[in-house]
Short mmCIF file of C-alpha atoms in Angstrom, two decimals:
data_model
loop_
_atom_site.label_atom_id
_atom_site.label_comp_id
_atom_site.label_asym_id
_atom_site.label_seq_id
_atom_site.Cartn_x
_atom_site.Cartn_y
_atom_site.Cartn_z
CA MET C 1 138.73 139.42 74.22
CA THR C 2 136.32 141.49 76.14
CA ARG C 3 137.72 144.23 78.46
CA LYS C 4 137.33 143.30 81.94
CA LEU C 5 135.35 146.03 84.24
CA ARG C 6 137.10 148.32 86.22
CA LEU C 7 135.61 148.65 89.91
CA LEU C 8 136.82 150.57 92.61
CA TYR C 9 135.70 150.23 96.44
CA PHE C 10 136.06 153.24 98.95
CA MET C 11 135.61 152.89 102.82
CA ASP C 12 136.36 155.49 105.45
CA GLY C 13 139.58 154.07 106.95
CA TYR C 14 141.58 151.17 106.54
CA GLY C 15 143.31 148.06 108.25
CA ASP C 16 142.62 144.43 109.52
CA GLY C 17 139.91 143.72 111.69
CA GLY C 18 137.31 146.40 110.75
CA GLY C 19 133.91 144.85 109.66
CA ILE C 20 133.53 147.12 106.36
CA GLN C 21 137.39 146.34 105.53
CA GLU C 22 136.58 142.81 105.89
CA MET C 23 133.64 142.56 104.10
CA VAL C 24 135.39 144.22 101.38
CA VAL C 25 138.12 141.80 101.00
CA ARG C 26 135.58 138.90 101.07
CA TRP C 27 133.86 140.50 98.27
CA ILE C 28 137.06 140.83 96.20
CA SER C 29 138.07 137.24 97.03
CA ASN C 30 135.11 135.79 95.63
CA LEU C 31 134.03 138.15 92.55
CA ASP C 32 134.99 136.67 89.03
CA ARG C 33 138.23 137.97 88.20
CA ASP C 34 138.46 137.18 84.53
CA MET C 35 135.35 139.92 84.64
CA PHE C 36 136.50 142.56 87.07
CA ASP C 37 139.61 144.05 87.89
CA VAL C 38 139.45 145.84 91.46
CA ASP C 39 140.81 148.78 93.31
CA VAL C 40 140.26 150.18 96.94
CA LEU C 41 140.08 153.87 97.85
CA ALA C 42 140.31 154.54 101.75
CA TYR C 43 140.78 157.78 103.71
CA ASN C 44 144.34 157.60 105.19
CA HIS C 45 143.45 156.69 108.77
CA THR C 46 142.53 153.95 110.83
CA SER C 47 141.45 153.18 114.18
CA MET C 48 142.08 149.29 113.54
CA GLU C 49 145.40 147.50 113.16
CA PRO C 50 146.91 148.41 109.89
CA GLY C 51 148.50 145.36 109.95
CA GLY C 52 149.18 143.69 106.21
CA TYR C 53 145.79 145.04 104.89
CA ARG C 54 147.66 146.53 101.94
CA GLU C 55 149.36 143.05 101.58
CA ARG C 56 146.28 141.06 101.85
CA LEU C 57 144.90 143.30 98.76
CA ALA C 58 148.08 143.02 96.74
CA GLU C 59 147.84 139.29 97.11
CA LEU C 60 143.86 139.33 95.61
CA GLY C 61 145.63 141.61 92.84
CA CYS C 62 144.13 144.66 94.00
CA GLY C 63 145.71 148.35 94.74
CA LEU C 64 144.99 150.14 98.06
CA TYR C 65 145.14 153.84 97.69
CA LEU C 66 144.92 156.80 100.04
CA VAL C 67 143.86 159.77 100.25
CA ASP C 68 143.58 162.23 103.26
CA SER C 69 140.56 162.43 104.90
CA PRO C 70 138.35 165.75 105.48
CA GLU C 71 137.68 164.35 109.28
CA LYS C 72 139.55 165.97 112.14
CA THR C 73 142.37 164.13 113.11
CA LEU C 74 142.46 163.05 117.18
CA GLU C 75 145.71 163.97 119.18
CA ALA C 76 146.93 160.93 121.54
CA GLY C 77 144.73 161.01 124.57
CA GLN C 78 142.14 163.30 123.05
CA GLN C 79 138.61 162.21 124.27
CA VAL C 80 136.31 163.73 121.13
CA GLU C 81 134.23 161.77 119.18
CA ARG C 82 135.46 161.17 115.56
CA TYR C 83 132.18 160.65 113.80
CA ASN C 84 131.04 163.20 111.34
CA ASP C 85 133.74 165.67 112.81
CA PHE C 86 134.61 167.51 109.80
CA ASP C 87 137.16 170.10 109.79
CA ARG C 88 136.97 172.67 106.62
CA ARG C 89 141.03 173.15 106.96
CA GLY C 90 141.02 169.50 105.62
CA VAL C 91 138.20 169.37 103.41
CA LEU C 92 140.33 171.37 100.25
CA PRO C 93 143.16 169.08 100.55
CA SER C 94 141.21 166.02 100.66
CA LEU C 95 138.89 167.07 97.96
CA GLU C 96 142.31 168.05 95.68
CA GLN C 97 143.90 164.63 96.35
CA THR C 98 140.58 162.57 95.57
CA MET C 99 139.88 164.65 92.36
CA ARG C 100 143.28 163.81 91.12
CA PHE C 101 143.20 160.36 91.91
CA PHE C 102 139.97 160.02 89.88
CA ARG C 103 141.56 161.86 87.07
CA GLU C 104 144.44 159.40 87.25
CA HIS C 105 142.35 156.30 87.14
CA SER C 106 139.28 155.11 85.45
CA TYR C 107 136.28 153.17 86.41
CA ASP C 108 132.94 151.69 85.43
CA VAL C 109 131.45 151.00 88.70
CA PHE C 110 132.33 152.94 92.09
CA HIS C 111 131.18 151.30 95.11
CA CYS C 112 130.71 153.52 98.11
CA ASN C 113 131.11 152.04 101.40
CA ALA C 114 130.26 155.33 103.58
CA SER C 115 127.18 157.42 103.68
CA ALA C 116 127.68 161.30 104.73
CA LYS C 117 131.54 160.58 104.64
CA GLY C 118 131.32 159.43 100.74
CA VAL C 119 130.02 162.85 99.64
CA LEU C 120 133.38 164.34 98.70
CA VAL C 121 134.34 161.04 96.76
CA LEU C 122 130.75 160.52 95.37
CA TRP C 123 131.24 164.15 93.60
CA CYS C 124 134.68 163.49 92.19
CA ALA C 125 133.43 160.19 90.82
CA MET C 126 130.23 161.92 89.30
CA ARG C 127 133.01 164.68 88.06
CA THR C 128 135.09 162.48 86.17
CA GLY C 129 132.56 160.52 84.45
CA VAL C 130 132.04 157.16 86.55
CA LYS C 131 129.31 155.70 85.07
CA VAL C 132 127.67 153.66 88.03
CA ARG C 133 128.12 155.26 91.55
CA ILE C 134 126.60 152.78 94.32
CA LEU C 135 126.18 154.43 97.96
CA HIS C 136 125.90 151.52 100.23
CA SER C 137 124.69 152.20 103.94
CA HIS C 138 125.49 150.13 106.78
CA CYS C 139 124.33 151.52 109.53
CA ALA C 140 121.25 152.01 111.01
CA LYS C 141 121.41 155.19 112.91
CA VAL C 142 123.77 158.14 113.80
CA VAL C 143 124.46 158.13 117.50
CA THR C 144 126.35 161.51 118.82
CA LYS C 145 125.77 163.75 121.73
CA ASN C 146 126.40 166.54 119.74
CA PRO C 147 123.35 168.26 118.05
CA VAL C 148 125.37 169.92 115.25
CA LYS C 149 127.37 166.92 114.54
CA ARG C 150 123.90 164.95 114.14
CA VAL C 151 122.34 167.52 111.93
CA ALA C 152 125.55 167.91 109.91
CA ALA C 153 125.48 164.26 109.41
CA ASN C 154 121.56 163.92 108.49
CA VAL C 155 121.94 166.82 106.15
CA LEU C 156 124.91 165.52 104.54
CA LYS C 157 122.79 162.22 103.41
CA GLN C 158 120.78 164.30 101.06
CA PRO C 159 123.97 165.29 98.64
CA ALA C 160 125.36 161.55 99.14
CA LYS C 161 122.31 160.40 97.77
CA ALA C 162 121.79 162.79 94.71
CA LEU C 163 125.06 162.00 93.77
CA ALA C 164 124.49 158.29 93.86
CA THR C 165 123.01 156.31 90.52
CA HIS C 166 122.36 153.34 92.74
CA TYR C 167 121.57 152.55 96.37
CA ALA C 168 122.51 149.57 98.29
CA ALA C 169 122.14 148.25 102.18
CA CYS C 170 123.23 145.74 104.39
CA SER C 171 119.65 145.36 105.89
CA ILE C 172 116.19 146.93 105.62
CA GLU C 173 116.60 149.23 108.67
CA ALA C 174 119.96 150.64 107.35
CA GLY C 175 118.50 151.27 103.99
CA GLU C 176 115.67 153.26 105.46
CA PHE C 177 118.07 155.23 107.56
CA LEU C 178 119.95 156.27 104.47
CA PHE C 179 117.38 156.30 101.79
CA GLY C 180 114.00 156.42 103.44
CA SER C 181 111.08 153.73 103.97
CA ARG C 182 109.75 154.78 100.18
CA ALA C 183 112.84 153.88 98.35
CA VAL C 184 112.88 150.59 100.46
CA ALA C 185 109.42 149.84 99.76
CA ALA C 186 109.92 150.95 95.66
CA GLY C 187 112.86 148.50 95.72
CA LEU C 188 114.94 150.94 94.89
CA VAL C 189 117.40 149.73 97.46
CA HIS C 190 119.58 146.80 96.38
CA SER C 191 120.21 144.22 99.19
CA ILE C 192 123.72 143.29 100.28
CA PRO C 193 123.67 140.93 103.05
CA ASN C 194 126.85 140.81 104.63
CA ALA C 195 128.19 137.19 104.08
CA ILE C 196 130.46 135.10 105.15
CA GLU C 197 132.41 131.42 103.94
CA LEU C 198 130.17 129.21 106.20
CA GLY C 199 132.42 126.11 106.13
CA ARG C 200 134.80 128.25 108.01
CA PHE C 201 132.49 128.52 111.10
CA ALA C 202 131.06 124.87 111.14
CA TYR C 203 130.78 123.60 114.78
CA ASP C 204 133.33 121.16 116.03
CA PRO C 205 133.36 120.08 119.56
CA ALA C 206 136.90 119.18 119.62
CA VAL C 207 137.88 122.54 118.78
CA ARG C 208 135.05 123.92 121.58
CA GLU C 209 137.36 121.66 124.53
CA ASP C 210 140.30 123.11 122.78
CA VAL C 211 139.38 126.92 123.21
CA ARG C 212 137.92 126.79 126.31
CA ARG C 213 140.70 125.04 127.83
CA GLU C 214 143.02 127.84 126.59
CA LEU C 215 140.81 130.41 128.46
CA GLY C 216 140.50 128.40 131.57
CA ALA C 217 137.01 127.81 131.30
CA GLY C 218 135.64 124.67 133.47
CA ALA C 219 132.96 122.31 131.66
CA ALA C 220 130.44 124.40 133.37
CA THR C 221 131.85 127.61 133.00
CA ARG C 222 129.26 129.93 130.92
CA VAL C 223 131.78 131.74 128.45
CA TYR C 224 130.37 135.30 127.26
CA ALA C 225 131.89 137.24 124.35
CA ASN C 226 132.47 140.16 122.21
CA VAL C 227 134.07 140.50 119.11
CA ALA C 228 134.22 144.27 118.02
CA ARG C 229 136.66 147.35 118.04
CA PHE C 230 136.75 149.34 121.12
CA GLN C 231 135.29 152.57 119.83
CA PRO C 232 132.11 154.67 121.03
CA PRO C 233 129.54 153.04 119.11
CA LYS C 234 130.39 149.71 119.94
CA ASN C 235 129.61 150.67 124.14
CA GLN C 236 131.71 147.76 125.56
CA ILE C 237 131.42 149.59 128.74
CA LEU C 238 127.90 148.80 128.98
CA LEU C 239 128.88 144.88 128.37
CA VAL C 240 131.54 144.97 131.31
CA ARG C 241 129.25 146.47 133.90
CA SER C 242 126.38 144.22 133.19
CA PHE C 243 128.79 141.29 133.15
CA ALA C 244 129.89 142.65 136.94
CA GLU C 245 126.50 142.38 137.87
CA LEU C 246 125.75 138.73 136.36
CA LEU C 247 129.01 137.48 138.75
CA LYS C 248 126.87 138.22 141.58
CA LYS C 249 124.67 135.52 140.88
CA ASN C 250 126.75 133.57 138.42
CA PRO C 251 130.28 133.69 139.41
CA ASP C 252 131.35 130.72 137.45
CA SER C 253 131.21 132.69 134.43
CA LEU C 254 133.99 134.45 131.98
CA LEU C 255 133.85 137.56 129.63
CA VAL C 256 136.17 137.25 126.37
CA LEU C 257 136.58 140.73 124.88
CA VAL C 258 138.06 140.67 121.14
CA GLY C 259 139.41 143.38 119.37
CA GLU C 260 141.62 146.55 119.86
CA GLY C 261 140.96 150.43 119.36
CA ASP C 262 140.89 153.93 121.71
CA GLU C 263 138.72 152.59 124.31
CA ARG C 264 140.11 149.23 125.27
CA PRO C 265 142.18 151.10 127.93
CA MET C 266 138.98 152.61 129.70
CA CYS C 267 137.38 149.09 129.64
CA GLU C 268 140.73 147.56 131.14
CA ARG C 269 140.46 150.56 133.93
CA ALA C 270 136.79 149.70 134.51
CA VAL C 271 137.14 145.64 134.70
CA ALA C 272 140.06 146.59 137.42
CA GLY C 273 138.24 148.81 139.45
CA MET C 274 135.34 146.41 139.87
CA GLY C 275 137.68 143.86 140.94
CA ILE C 276 137.00 141.26 138.11
CA SER C 277 140.15 141.09 136.07
CA ASP C 278 140.08 137.56 136.98
CA ARG C 279 137.23 136.59 135.19
CA VAL C 280 137.86 139.06 131.97
CA ARG C 281 140.13 137.84 129.28
CA PHE C 282 141.15 140.87 126.65
CA LEU C 283 142.50 138.90 123.58
CA GLY C 284 143.23 141.93 121.26
CA LEU C 285 142.89 141.61 117.57
CA ARG C 286 142.53 137.83 116.45
CA HIS C 287 142.21 136.49 112.89
CA ASP C 288 140.73 133.17 114.64
CA VAL C 289 137.31 133.99 115.81
CA ASN C 290 135.60 131.04 113.51
CA ARG C 291 137.72 129.03 115.75
CA LEU C 292 136.85 131.11 119.08
CA ASP C 293 133.33 131.16 118.74
CA GLN C 294 133.46 127.26 119.00
CA GLY C 295 134.59 127.86 122.57
CA PHE C 296 131.76 130.68 123.54
CA ASP C 297 128.35 130.39 124.89
CA VAL C 298 126.76 133.60 123.88
CA LEU C 299 128.06 136.50 121.91
CA VAL C 300 126.63 139.75 123.56
CA MET C 301 126.54 143.06 121.51
CA THR C 302 125.76 146.18 123.22
CA SER C 303 126.29 148.64 120.40
CA LEU C 304 124.68 151.84 120.16
CA PHE C 305 124.22 151.39 116.45
CA GLU C 306 125.17 148.46 113.60
CA GLY C 307 123.91 147.87 110.21
CA LEU C 308 124.10 144.36 110.50
CA PRO C 309 127.44 143.02 111.86
CA VAL C 310 129.02 140.30 110.82
CA VAL C 311 130.40 139.23 113.75
CA SER C 312 126.74 137.98 114.73
CA VAL C 313 126.30 136.03 111.66
CA GLU C 314 129.82 134.55 112.02
CA ALA C 315 128.86 133.29 115.39
CA GLN C 316 125.26 132.02 114.79
CA ALA C 317 126.88 130.09 111.83
CA SER C 318 128.69 128.07 114.39
CA GLY C 319 125.54 127.77 116.44
CA LEU C 320 126.62 130.76 119.05
CA PRO C 321 123.23 132.55 120.04
CA CYS C 322 123.38 136.39 120.48
CA LEU C 323 121.95 138.87 122.63
CA LEU C 324 122.03 141.89 120.68
CA SER C 325 120.99 145.59 121.69
CA ASP C 326 118.22 147.44 120.17
CA GLY C 327 120.74 149.60 118.33
CA ILE C 328 121.43 146.71 115.74
CA THR C 329 118.97 145.68 113.22
CA ARG C 330 116.52 142.95 113.80
CA GLU C 331 117.39 140.99 110.90
CA ALA C 332 120.64 140.07 112.55
CA CYS C 333 119.07 137.65 114.99
CA ILE C 334 118.93 134.52 112.52
CA LEU C 335 118.66 131.46 115.39
CA PRO C 336 115.27 131.26 117.13
CA GLU C 337 117.88 131.18 120.70
CA SER C 338 119.16 134.75 119.74
CA ARG C 339 117.65 137.80 121.64
CA MET C 340 117.21 141.16 121.49
CA LEU C 341 117.47 144.06 124.34
CA SER C 342 116.76 147.69 124.74
CA LEU C 343 119.78 149.96 125.34
CA ASP C 344 117.59 151.69 128.10
CA SER C 345 117.51 148.38 129.83
CA THR C 346 119.25 148.38 133.24
CA LEU C 347 122.59 146.71 134.33
CA ALA C 348 120.50 144.11 136.28
CA GLN C 349 118.16 143.39 133.44
CA TRP C 350 120.94 142.74 130.92
CA ALA C 351 122.64 140.43 133.27
CA ASP C 352 119.51 138.44 133.52
CA ALA C 353 119.14 138.43 129.70
CA MET C 354 122.84 137.36 129.25
CA ALA C 355 122.20 134.24 131.83
CA ALA C 356 118.94 133.23 130.11
CA VAL C 357 120.15 132.98 126.42
CA CYS C 358 120.81 129.07 125.96
CA ALA C 359 122.73 127.57 122.70
CA PRO C 360 120.75 125.25 120.37
CA GLU C 361 120.62 121.55 121.25
CA ASP C 362 122.44 120.78 118.16
CA ARG C 363 124.66 123.43 116.95
CA SER C 364 125.87 121.97 114.12
CA ALA C 365 122.27 122.49 112.43
CA SER C 366 122.78 126.01 112.62
CA LEU C 367 124.89 126.52 109.35
CA SER C 368 122.06 125.44 107.20
CA LEU C 369 119.79 128.02 109.16
CA VAL C 370 122.48 131.16 108.18
CA ALA C 371 122.74 129.91 104.63
CA ALA C 372 118.95 129.74 104.28
CA ALA C 373 118.86 133.40 105.67
CA GLY C 374 121.33 134.49 102.54
CA PHE C 375 124.75 134.94 104.39
CA GLU C 376 126.49 132.48 102.29
CA ILE C 377 129.46 134.47 100.62
CA SER C 378 129.36 132.78 97.19
CA ALA C 379 125.80 133.21 96.61
CA ALA C 380 125.72 136.80 97.86
CA VAL C 381 128.52 137.82 95.05
CA ARG C 382 127.10 136.17 92.45
CA SER C 383 124.00 138.30 93.28
CA LEU C 384 126.69 141.37 93.70
CA GLN C 385 128.16 141.02 90.20
CA SER C 386 124.59 140.73 88.71
CA PHE C 387 123.70 143.88 90.43
CA TYR C 388 126.78 145.72 88.89
CA LEU C 389 126.03 144.21 85.50
CA SER C 390 122.42 145.64 85.58
CA ALA C 391 123.35 148.77 86.67
CA LEU C 392 125.99 149.25 83.80
CA ARG C 393 123.10 148.20 81.67
CA GLY C 394 121.29 151.15 83.04
CA GLU C 395 118.87 149.34 85.20
CA ARG C 396 117.87 150.81 88.66
#
């Protein structure tokens, strides 16, 4: 009997509700498990809901292993950016734990879902003889007000690339950000779309009526939504302020915010301060986004940066058009009705753009458009498996 191939995924943090974390679960769920044994390694912190993530992986036959991060840990209530904020006091313990892990576990393929933060893990994988080391870009830019952190993030990209044997990205812009336009043009960056199980998002008018009833939305009410962690890059505060502007002209509107995170209290205070609490719903972390999408009219993402957000793919599969900031890759606009807007736009311009987005006449027809764009999970994972196998054969 042929030996199964050993595959390890790495990500910066763990828990339910994170885009990369959920993407990894979808990959594992659809991989040929007669061919692959799979584990997950993550830094031992989470800004998401820890929930039952370990148990979900265990049900899929995967182990979740945690090592300390070299990154500074925020004290409760401390308002400091965590992104690319490395602490030299934490580097050595993190390196020692990670090296110990790789010495105790053997893998054929290491799939690193981090960029600058993956440097230490990639180095350990290389030192312990992992043959295939894939560096996967999920972001299209680094956003930080700290110029030192910006330089550090860009500098660390170089050793991360050098330690990888193969490159991958969720979008062209994400690939160009980490690997450069020449590498993308030369075909050295493998495209791995943020694919989903399309059938779960098929539009259902009856479900739409149920969701809107639960939200307290009338027949003519416009329901705007955002599905994301409450973290600085997601920039929900811009959406909240834009929605307050929209209400001046369109009072029969609702804003639904789905997710948890450090910045939720700030957004709740802003909503209360603007006197619009009766028009905003905070739903917290939900595992039925496929159902909720049916009742929304527009998904709005004001993110400072994203590679290719899975929630935008899910929304458009259900026929829900999106208004996306220009911090998100243009490849996320799948439906003709979806639009992009500059982050430099005024609140009034955001409000007008939100009001102008219209849903397709036939939302059920959107499923085929999303599938044609390459976002069907079964096809995407077959391509991913082929990528792993070709990489093991030494092909670029």
